[in-house]
Coordinates of C-alpha atoms and ligand atoms in Angstrom, one line a residue:
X1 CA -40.5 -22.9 -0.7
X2 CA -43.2 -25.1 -0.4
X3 CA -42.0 -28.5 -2.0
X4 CA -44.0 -30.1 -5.2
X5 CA -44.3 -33.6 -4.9
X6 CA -43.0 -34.4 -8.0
X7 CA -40.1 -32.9 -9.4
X8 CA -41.8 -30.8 -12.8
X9 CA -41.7 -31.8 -16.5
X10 CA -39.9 -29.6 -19.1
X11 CA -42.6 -28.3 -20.9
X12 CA -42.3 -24.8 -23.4
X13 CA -44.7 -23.3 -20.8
X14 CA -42.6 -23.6 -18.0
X15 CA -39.5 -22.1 -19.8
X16 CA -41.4 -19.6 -21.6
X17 CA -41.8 -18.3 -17.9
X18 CA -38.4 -17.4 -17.5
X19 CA -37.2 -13.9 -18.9
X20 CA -34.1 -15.7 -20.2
X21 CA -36.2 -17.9 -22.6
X22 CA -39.5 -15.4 -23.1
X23 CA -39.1 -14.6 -26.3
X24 CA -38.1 -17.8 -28.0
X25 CA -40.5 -20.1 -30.3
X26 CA -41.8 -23.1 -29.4
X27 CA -39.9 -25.2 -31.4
X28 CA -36.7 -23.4 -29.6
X29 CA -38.0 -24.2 -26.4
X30 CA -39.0 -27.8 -26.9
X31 CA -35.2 -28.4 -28.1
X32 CA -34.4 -27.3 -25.3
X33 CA -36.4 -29.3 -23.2
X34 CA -35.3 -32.1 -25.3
X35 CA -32.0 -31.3 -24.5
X36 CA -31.9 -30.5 -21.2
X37 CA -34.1 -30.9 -17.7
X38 CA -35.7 -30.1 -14.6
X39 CA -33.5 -31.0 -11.7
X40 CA -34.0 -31.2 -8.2
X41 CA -30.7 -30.0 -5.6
X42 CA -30.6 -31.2 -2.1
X43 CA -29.1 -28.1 0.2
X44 CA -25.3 -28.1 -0.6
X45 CA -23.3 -27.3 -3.2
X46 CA -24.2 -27.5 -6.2
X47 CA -20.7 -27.1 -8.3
X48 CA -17.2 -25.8 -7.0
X49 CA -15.2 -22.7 -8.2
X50 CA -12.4 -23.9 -10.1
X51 CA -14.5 -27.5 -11.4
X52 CA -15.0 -27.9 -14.9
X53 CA -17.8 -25.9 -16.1
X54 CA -20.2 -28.6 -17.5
X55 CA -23.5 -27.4 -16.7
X56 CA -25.8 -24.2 -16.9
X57 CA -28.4 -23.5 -14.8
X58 CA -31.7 -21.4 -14.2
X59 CA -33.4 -21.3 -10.7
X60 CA -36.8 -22.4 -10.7
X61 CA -37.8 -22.4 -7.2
X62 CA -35.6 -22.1 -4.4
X63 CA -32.3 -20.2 -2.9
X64 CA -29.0 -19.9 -4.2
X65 CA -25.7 -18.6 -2.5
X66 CA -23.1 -17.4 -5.2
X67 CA -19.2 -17.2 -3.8
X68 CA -15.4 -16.9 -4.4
X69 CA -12.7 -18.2 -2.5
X70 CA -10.7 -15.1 -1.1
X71 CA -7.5 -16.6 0.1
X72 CA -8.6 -19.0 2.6
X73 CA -11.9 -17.5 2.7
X74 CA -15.4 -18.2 0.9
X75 CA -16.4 -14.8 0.6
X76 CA -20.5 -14.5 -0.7
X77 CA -20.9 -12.6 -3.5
X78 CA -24.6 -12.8 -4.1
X79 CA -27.5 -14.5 -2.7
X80 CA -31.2 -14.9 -4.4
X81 CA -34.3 -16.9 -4.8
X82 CA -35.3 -14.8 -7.8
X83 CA -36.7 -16.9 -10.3
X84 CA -34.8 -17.0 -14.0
X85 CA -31.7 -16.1 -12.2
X86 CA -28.7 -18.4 -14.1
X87 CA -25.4 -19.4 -12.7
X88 CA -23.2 -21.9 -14.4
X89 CA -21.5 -22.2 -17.7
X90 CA -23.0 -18.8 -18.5
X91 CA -20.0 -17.9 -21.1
X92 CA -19.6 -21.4 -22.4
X93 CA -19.9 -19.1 -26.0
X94 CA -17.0 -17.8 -25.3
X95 CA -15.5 -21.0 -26.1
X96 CA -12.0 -20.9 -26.3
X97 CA -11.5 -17.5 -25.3
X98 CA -11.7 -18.1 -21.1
X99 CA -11.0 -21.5 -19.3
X100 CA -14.0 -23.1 -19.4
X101 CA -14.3 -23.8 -15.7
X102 CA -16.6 -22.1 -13.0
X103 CA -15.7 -19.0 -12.1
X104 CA -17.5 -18.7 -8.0
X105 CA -19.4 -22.1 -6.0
X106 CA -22.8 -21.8 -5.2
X107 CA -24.8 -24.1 -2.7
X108 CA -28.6 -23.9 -2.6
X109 CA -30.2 -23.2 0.9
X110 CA -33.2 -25.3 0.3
X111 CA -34.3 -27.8 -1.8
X112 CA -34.4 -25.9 -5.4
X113 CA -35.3 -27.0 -8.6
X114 CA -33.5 -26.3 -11.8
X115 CA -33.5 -25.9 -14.8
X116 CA -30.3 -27.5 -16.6
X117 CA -28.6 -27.4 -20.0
X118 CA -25.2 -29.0 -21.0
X119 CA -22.4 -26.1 -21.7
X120 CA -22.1 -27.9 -25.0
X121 CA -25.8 -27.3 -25.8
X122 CA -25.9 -23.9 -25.0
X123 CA -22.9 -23.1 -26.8
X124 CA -23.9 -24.7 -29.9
X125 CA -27.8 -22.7 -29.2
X126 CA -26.1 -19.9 -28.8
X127 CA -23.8 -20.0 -32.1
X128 CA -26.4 -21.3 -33.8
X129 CA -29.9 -19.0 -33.0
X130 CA -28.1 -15.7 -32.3
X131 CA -24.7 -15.7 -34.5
X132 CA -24.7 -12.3 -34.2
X133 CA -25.2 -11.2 -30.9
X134 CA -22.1 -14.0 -29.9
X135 CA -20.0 -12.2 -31.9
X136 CA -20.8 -9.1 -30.1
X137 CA -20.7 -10.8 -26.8
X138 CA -16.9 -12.3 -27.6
X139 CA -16.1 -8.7 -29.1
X140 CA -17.0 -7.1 -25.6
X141 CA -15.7 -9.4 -23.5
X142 CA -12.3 -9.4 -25.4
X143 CA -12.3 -5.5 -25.1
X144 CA -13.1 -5.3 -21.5
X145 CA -10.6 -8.0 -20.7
X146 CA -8.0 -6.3 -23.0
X147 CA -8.5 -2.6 -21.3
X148 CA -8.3 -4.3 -17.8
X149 CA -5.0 -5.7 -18.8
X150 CA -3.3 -2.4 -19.7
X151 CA -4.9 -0.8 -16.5
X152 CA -3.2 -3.2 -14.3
X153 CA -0.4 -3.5 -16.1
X154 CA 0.1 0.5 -16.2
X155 CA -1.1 0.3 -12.5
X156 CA 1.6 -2.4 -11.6
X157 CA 4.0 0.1 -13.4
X158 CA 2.8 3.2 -11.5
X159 CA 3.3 1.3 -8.4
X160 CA 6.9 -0.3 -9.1
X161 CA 7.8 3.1 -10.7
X162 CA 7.0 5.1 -7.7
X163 CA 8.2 2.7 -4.9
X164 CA 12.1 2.3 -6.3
X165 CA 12.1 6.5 -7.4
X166 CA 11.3 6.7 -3.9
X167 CA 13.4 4.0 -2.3
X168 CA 16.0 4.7 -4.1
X169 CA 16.3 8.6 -3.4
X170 CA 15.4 8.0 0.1
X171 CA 18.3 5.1 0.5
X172 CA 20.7 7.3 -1.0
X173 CA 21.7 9.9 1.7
X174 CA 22.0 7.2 4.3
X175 CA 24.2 5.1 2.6
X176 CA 26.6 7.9 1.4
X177 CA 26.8 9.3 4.6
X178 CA 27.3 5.6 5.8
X179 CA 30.0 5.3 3.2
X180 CA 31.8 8.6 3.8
X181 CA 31.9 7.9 7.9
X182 CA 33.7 4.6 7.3
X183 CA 36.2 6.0 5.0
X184 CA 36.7 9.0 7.5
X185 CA 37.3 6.5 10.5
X186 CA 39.9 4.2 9.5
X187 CA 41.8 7.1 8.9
X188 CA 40.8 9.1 12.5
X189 CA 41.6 5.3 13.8
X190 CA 45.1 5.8 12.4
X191 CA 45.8 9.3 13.8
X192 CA 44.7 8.5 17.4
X193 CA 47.2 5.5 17.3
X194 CA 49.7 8.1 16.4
X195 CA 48.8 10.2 18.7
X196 CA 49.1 7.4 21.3
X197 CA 52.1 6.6 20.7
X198 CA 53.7 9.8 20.7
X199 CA 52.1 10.6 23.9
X200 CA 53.3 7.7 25.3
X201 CA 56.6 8.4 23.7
X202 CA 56.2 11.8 25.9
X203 CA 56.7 12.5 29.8
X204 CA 53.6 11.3 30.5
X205 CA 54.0 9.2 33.7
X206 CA 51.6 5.7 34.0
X207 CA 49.3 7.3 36.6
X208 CA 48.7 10.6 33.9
X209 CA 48.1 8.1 30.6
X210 CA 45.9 5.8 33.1
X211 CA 43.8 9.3 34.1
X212 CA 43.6 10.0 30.3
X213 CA 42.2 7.1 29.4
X214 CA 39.7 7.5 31.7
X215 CA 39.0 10.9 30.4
X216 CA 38.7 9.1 26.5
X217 CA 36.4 6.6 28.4
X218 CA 34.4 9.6 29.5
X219 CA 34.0 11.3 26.2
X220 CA 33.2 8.5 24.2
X221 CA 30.2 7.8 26.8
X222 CA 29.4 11.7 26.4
X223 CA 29.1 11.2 22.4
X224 CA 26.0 9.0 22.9
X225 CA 24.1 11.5 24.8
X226 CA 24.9 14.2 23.4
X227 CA 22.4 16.9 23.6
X228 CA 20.8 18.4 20.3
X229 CA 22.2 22.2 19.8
X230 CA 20.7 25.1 17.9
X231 CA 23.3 26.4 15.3
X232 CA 23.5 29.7 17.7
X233 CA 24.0 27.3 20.9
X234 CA 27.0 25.5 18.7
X235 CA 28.5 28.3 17.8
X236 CA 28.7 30.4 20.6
X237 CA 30.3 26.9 22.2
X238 CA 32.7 26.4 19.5
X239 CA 33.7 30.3 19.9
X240 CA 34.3 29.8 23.8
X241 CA 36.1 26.2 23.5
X242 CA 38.4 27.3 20.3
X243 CA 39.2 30.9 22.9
X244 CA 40.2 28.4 25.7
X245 CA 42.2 26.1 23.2
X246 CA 44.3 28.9 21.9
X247 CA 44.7 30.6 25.4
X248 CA 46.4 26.9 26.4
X249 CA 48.5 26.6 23.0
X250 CA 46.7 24.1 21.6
X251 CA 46.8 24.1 18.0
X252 CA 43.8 23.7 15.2
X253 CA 41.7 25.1 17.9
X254 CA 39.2 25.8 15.3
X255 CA 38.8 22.3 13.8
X256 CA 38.7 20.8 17.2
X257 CA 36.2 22.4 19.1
X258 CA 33.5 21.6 16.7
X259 CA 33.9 17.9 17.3
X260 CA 34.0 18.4 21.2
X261 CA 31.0 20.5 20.9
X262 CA 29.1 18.1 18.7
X263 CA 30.5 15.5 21.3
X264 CA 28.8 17.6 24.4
X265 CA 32.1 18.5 26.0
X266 CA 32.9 22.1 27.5
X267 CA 35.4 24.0 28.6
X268 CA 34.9 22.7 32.5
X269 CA 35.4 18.7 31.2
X270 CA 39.1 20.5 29.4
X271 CA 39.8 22.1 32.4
X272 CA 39.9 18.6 34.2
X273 CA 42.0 17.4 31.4
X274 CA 44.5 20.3 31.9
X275 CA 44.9 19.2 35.2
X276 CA 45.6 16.0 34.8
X277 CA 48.2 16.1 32.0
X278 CA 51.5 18.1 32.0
X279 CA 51.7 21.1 30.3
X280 CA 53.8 19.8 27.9
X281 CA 52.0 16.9 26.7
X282 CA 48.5 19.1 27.2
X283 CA 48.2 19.6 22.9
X284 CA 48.9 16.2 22.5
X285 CA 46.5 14.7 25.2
X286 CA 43.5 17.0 23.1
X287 CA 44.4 16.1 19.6
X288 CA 44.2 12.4 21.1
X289 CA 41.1 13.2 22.4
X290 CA 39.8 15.1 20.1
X291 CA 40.3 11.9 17.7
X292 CA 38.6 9.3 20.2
X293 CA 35.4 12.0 20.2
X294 CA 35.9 12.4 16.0
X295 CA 35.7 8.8 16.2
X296 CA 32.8 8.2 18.0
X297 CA 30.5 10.3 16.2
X298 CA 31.2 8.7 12.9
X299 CA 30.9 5.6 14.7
X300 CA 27.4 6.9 15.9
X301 CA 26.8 8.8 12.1
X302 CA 27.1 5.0 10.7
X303 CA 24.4 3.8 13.5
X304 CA 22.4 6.2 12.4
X305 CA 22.9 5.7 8.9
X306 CA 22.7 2.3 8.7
X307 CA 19.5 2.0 11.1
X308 CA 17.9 4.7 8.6
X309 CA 18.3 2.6 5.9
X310 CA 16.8 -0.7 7.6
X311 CA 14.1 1.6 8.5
X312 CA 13.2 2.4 5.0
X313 CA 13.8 -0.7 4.0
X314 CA 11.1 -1.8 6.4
X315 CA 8.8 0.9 4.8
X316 CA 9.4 -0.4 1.6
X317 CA 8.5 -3.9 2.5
X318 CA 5.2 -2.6 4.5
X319 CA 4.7 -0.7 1.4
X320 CA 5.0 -3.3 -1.1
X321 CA 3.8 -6.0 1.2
X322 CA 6.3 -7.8 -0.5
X323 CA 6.3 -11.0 1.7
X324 CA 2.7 -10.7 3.0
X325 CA -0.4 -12.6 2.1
X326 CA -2.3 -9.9 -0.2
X327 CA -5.2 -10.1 1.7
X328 CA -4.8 -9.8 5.6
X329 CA -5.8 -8.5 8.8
X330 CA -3.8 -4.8 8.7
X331 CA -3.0 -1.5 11.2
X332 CA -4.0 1.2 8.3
X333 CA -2.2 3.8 10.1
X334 CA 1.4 1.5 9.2
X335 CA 0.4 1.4 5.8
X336 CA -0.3 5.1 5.9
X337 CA 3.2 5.9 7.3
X338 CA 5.1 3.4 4.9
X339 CA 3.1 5.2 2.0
X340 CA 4.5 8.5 3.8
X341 CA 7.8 7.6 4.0
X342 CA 8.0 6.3 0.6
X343 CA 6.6 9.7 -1.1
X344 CA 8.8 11.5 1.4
X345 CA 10.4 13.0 -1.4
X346 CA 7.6 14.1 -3.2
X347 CA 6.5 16.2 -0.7
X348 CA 7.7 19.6 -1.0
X349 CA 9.6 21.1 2.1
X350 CA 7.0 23.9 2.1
X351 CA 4.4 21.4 2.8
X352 CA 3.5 20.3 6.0
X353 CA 2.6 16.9 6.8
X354 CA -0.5 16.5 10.0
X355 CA -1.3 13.4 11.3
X356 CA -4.8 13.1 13.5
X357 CA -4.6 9.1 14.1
X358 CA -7.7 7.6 15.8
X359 CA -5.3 5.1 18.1
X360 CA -8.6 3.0 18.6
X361 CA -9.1 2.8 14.6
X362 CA -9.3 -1.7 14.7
X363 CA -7.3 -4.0 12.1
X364 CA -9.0 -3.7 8.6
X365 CA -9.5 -6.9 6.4
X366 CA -7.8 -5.6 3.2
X367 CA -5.9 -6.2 0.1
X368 CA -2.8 -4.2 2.3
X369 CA -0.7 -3.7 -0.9
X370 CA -3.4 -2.2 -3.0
X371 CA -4.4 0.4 0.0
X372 CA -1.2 1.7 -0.1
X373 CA -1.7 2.5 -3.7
X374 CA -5.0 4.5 -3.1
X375 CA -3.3 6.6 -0.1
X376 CA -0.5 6.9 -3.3
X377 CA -2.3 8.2 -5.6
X378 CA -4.5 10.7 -2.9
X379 CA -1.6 12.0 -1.1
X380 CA 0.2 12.2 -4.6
X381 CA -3.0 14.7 -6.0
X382 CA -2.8 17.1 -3.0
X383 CA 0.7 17.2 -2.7
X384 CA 0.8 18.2 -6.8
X385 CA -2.6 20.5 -6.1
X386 CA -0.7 22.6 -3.1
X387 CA 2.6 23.2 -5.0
X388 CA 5.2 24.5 -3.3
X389 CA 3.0 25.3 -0.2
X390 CA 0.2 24.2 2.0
X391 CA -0.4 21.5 4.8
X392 CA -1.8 17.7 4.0
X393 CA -3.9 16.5 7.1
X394 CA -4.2 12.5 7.5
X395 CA -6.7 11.9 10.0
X396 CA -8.7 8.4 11.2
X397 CA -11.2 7.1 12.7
X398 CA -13.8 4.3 13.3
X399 CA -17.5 4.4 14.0
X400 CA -17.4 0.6 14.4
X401 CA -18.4 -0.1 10.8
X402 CA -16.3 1.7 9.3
X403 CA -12.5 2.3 9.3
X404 CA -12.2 6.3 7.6
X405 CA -9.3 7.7 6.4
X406 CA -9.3 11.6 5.1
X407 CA -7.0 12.6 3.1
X408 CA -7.1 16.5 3.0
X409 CA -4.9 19.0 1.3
X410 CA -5.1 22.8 1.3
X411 CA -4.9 23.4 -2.4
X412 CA -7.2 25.7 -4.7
X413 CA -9.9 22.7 -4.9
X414 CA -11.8 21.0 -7.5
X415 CA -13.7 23.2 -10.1
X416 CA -17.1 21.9 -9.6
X417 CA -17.6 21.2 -12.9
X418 CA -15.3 18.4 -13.1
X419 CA -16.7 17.0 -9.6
X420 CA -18.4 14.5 -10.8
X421 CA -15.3 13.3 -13.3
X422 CA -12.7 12.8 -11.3
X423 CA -12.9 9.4 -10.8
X424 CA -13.4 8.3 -14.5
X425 CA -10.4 6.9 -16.1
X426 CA -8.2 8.9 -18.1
X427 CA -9.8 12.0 -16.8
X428 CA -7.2 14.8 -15.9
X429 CA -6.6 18.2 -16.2
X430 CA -3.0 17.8 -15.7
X431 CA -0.6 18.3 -19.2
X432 CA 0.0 15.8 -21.6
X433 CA 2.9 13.5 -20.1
X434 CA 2.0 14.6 -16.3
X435 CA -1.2 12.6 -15.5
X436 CA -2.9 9.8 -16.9
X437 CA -6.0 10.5 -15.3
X438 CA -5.8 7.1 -13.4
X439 CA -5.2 7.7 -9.9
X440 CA -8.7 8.0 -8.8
X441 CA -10.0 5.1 -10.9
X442 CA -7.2 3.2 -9.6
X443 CA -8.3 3.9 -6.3
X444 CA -12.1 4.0 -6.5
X445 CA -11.6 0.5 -8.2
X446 CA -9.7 -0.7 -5.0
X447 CA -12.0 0.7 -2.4
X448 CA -15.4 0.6 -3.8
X449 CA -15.1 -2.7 -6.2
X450 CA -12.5 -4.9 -4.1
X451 CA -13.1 -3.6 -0.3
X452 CA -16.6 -3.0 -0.7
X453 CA -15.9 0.4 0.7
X454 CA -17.0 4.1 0.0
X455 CA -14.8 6.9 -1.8
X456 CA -15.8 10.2 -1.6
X457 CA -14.4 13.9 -2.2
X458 CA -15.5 17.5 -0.7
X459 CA -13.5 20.3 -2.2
X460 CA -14.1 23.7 -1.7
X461 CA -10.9 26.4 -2.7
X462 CA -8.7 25.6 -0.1
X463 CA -9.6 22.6 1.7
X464 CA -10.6 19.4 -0.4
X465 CA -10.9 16.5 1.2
X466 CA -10.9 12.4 -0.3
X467 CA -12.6 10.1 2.3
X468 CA -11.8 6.4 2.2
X469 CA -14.5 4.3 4.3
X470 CA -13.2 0.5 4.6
X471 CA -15.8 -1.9 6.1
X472 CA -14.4 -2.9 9.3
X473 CA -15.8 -6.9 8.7
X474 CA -13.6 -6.9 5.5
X475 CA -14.9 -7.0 2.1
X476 CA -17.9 -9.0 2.6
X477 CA -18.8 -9.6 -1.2
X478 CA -14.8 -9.8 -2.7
X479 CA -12.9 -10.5 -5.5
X480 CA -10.4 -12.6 -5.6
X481 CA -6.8 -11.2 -6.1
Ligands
ATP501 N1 -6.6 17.0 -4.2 C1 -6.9 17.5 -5.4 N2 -7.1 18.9 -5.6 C2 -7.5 19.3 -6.8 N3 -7.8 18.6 -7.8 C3 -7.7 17.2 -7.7 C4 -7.2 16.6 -6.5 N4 -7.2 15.3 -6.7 C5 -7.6 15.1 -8.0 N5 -7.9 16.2 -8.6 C6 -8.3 16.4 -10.0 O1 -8.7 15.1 -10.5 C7 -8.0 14.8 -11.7 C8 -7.9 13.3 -11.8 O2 -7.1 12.8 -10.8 P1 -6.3 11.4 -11.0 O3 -5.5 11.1 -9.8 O4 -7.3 10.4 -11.4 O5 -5.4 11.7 -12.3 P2 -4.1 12.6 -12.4 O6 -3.7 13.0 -11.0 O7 -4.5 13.8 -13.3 O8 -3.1 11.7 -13.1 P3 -2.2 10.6 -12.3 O9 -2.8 10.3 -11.0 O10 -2.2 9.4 -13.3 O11 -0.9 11.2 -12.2 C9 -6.7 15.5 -11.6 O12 -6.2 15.8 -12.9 C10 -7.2 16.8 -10.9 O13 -7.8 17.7 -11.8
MG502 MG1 -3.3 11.5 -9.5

């Protein structure tokens, strides 16, 4: 700008300049020059988000630099030099409705001249010369504020309701099967001590109960590494070890040679028992056996269990981001896999799940919690649009800009009619009770409006595709939480 020498007077032909005050009299305008003035701003700030709104302003001459604190951030949300722009106590009509403090901080780059009004004095203008349009202003700002509410409310439900139906079904198995390995092993704990002691009770000498133990030493080891079995490989095993167990009198060959089976033992490991324990105490010696391997695998069925469930757990809290910062540095493809794992049981058996991970996708600046919601509410439309059948693809990558994410099902595909309407809210062509039409708005409002990001569909019958771009650098014009 090239600076005035003196700083100009309120006159009704300089206001009458500005679009915001074009079309008033010029009795209007000299009140408000009576009321108000031209000021001149030093580069800096020229009122704080947060402050008490006090002041409204219209640029004059100069550059201003509109933003909101994003966490620990002060992310820009506008910049201009265009004259008759106004920041300030712009909804000081509003009165009580909204706090009456600013709602961003802008700074001017340069010196810039203002023009400046007291909140009070445009209220009181604004109640005064346009009574009518203030009550429409209040009556849209109350409806827009009231259907944001039930969105976010309904959203918040959405989320909460699908995270615990998920949890909870997923926690479920793990922690019976938990449950019913610990009451199975005290009483397989019981058994081998009775087995023990009749075997010592027996004509087993030291040097054949020291042997044994060696043997239980071996079988327990065996447990852990196990190798996995087709159902034919296990029961052709079974078959052979039960034949063997008969052939040597052992009884309840049949419930025994599952557990050695499951435990990886074979008839050459029995054959070295066999020769290390008498004849007569050769039953015995199995049964013992047989209830150190028994207990073992539970042992190793409550590892697993219990590991499964602090797995999920840790999907749930990646989910939920439950003790995380909402807005932080994040791997998308953990969200994407917590997400997974928490609609495991949506997902029909039928359906297959593909993952084509970029592994050099970066860290995304993001509002974590929220991006699990719009890989939700995707996944959750192609899982419902494939049924029964089909296979959902995941795939990433990064162009250096942008983080992508694809989300692509192999359902019948969008009628191209309704296109273009997907993403409105309430939109759905799903019966009454089964959508509420607000997936996509949910989403589109979290990656367009809060990441500053691109959402996009391609659908043809049989491949449809939602693309999520996420700008690498972060929202660069955000919202705050
Ligand atoms: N992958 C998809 N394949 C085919 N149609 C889809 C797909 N995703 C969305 N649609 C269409 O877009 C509509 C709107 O989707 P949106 O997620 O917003 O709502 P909804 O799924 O109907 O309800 P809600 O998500 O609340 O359960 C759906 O009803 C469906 O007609
Ligand atoms: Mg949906």
């Amino acid at each position: 700008m090239t600076v005035p020498t003196a700083i100009p007077e309120c006159t009704p032909d300089l206001l009458r300049t500005l679009f915001l005050f074009e079309s008033l009299s010029d009795e209007r305008l000299e009140y408000l020059c009576q009321h108000g003035q031209v000021v001149r701003v030093e580069p800096g700030w020229l009122y704080r988000e947060g402050d008490d709104a006090t002041c409204f302003y219209v640029l004059l001459d100069g550059s201003l630099v509109m933003s909101r604190k994003v966490v620990d951030d002060e992310v820009e949300v506008n910049r201009t030099s265009f004259r008759g722009s106004y920041v300030g106590a712009w909804n000081a009509y509003l009165g009580d409705l909204v706090p009456q403090v600013y709602d961003q901080s802008v700074r001017v780059t340069e010196i810039t001249d203002f023009f400046e009004l007291d909140a009070a004095v445009l209220r009181d203008v604004m109640v005064e010369w346009f009574p009518m349009a203030q009550h429409l202003l209040s009556g849209l700002f109350q409806g827009f504020t009231n259907r944001q509410r039930t969105i976010s409310q309904r959203e918040r439900l959405l989320a909460l309701g699908s995270l615990s139906a998920g949890l909870t079904h997923e926690l479920n198995n793990p922690a019976a099967a938990a449950v019913r390995a610990t009451s199975t092993l005290q009483q397989r704990v019981s058994k081998m001590r009775e087995k023990l002691a009749a075997l010592a009770a027996g004509h087993l000498d030291e040097a054949a109960l020291q042997t044994l133990i060696k043997f239980q030493d071996d079988a327990a080891q065996r447990v852990a590494a196990a190798p996995k079995l087709t159902a034919l490989e296990s029961s052709d095993r079974e078959d052979e070890l039960a034949d063997w167990l008969a052939d040597h009198g052992v009884g309840h060959a049949y419930e025994v040679a599952p557990t050695f089976v499951a435990a990886g033992l074979d008839v050459d490991w029995l054959e070295l028992v066999a020769n290390a324990a008498p004849a007569d105490s050769l039953g015995g010696a199995i049964h013992w056996l047989y209830y150190t391997v028994d207990t073992e695998l539970l042992m190793k069925e409550i590892t697993d269990s219990t590991s499964r469930i602090s797995t999920l757990v840790d999907a749930a809290k990646q989910y939920s981001q439950m003790d995380r910062s909402p807005f932080q540095t994040v791997d998308l493809h953990q969200l994407l896999d917590s997400t997974l794992v928490m609609l495991a049981r949506k997902i029909p058996p039928g359906v297959k799940v593909v993952k084509h991970y970029d592994e050099s996708l970066p860290l995304v600046p993001s509002y974590a919690a929220e991006l699990n919601q719009v890989w939700t509410n995707l996944i959750d439309n192609a899982v419902q649009a494939m049924g029964e059948e089909g296979t959902l693809t995941i795939s990433t990558h990064s162009d250096g800009e942008y983080a992508t994410v694809k989300v692509n099902d192999t359902g019948p595909g969008i009628p191209d009619d309704i296109k273009d309407r997907v993403f409105e809210p309430f939109f759905t062509t799903k019966p009454i009770g089964y959508g509420t039409g607000l997936g996509l708005d949910i989403a589109w409002r979290i990656v367009v409006n809060k990441h500053r990001g691109y959402l996009k569909v391609k659908s043809e019958p049989g491949s449809t595709t939602f693309i999520v771009r996420l700008p690498v650098e972060g929202p660069q014009i955000g919202e705050t939480a």
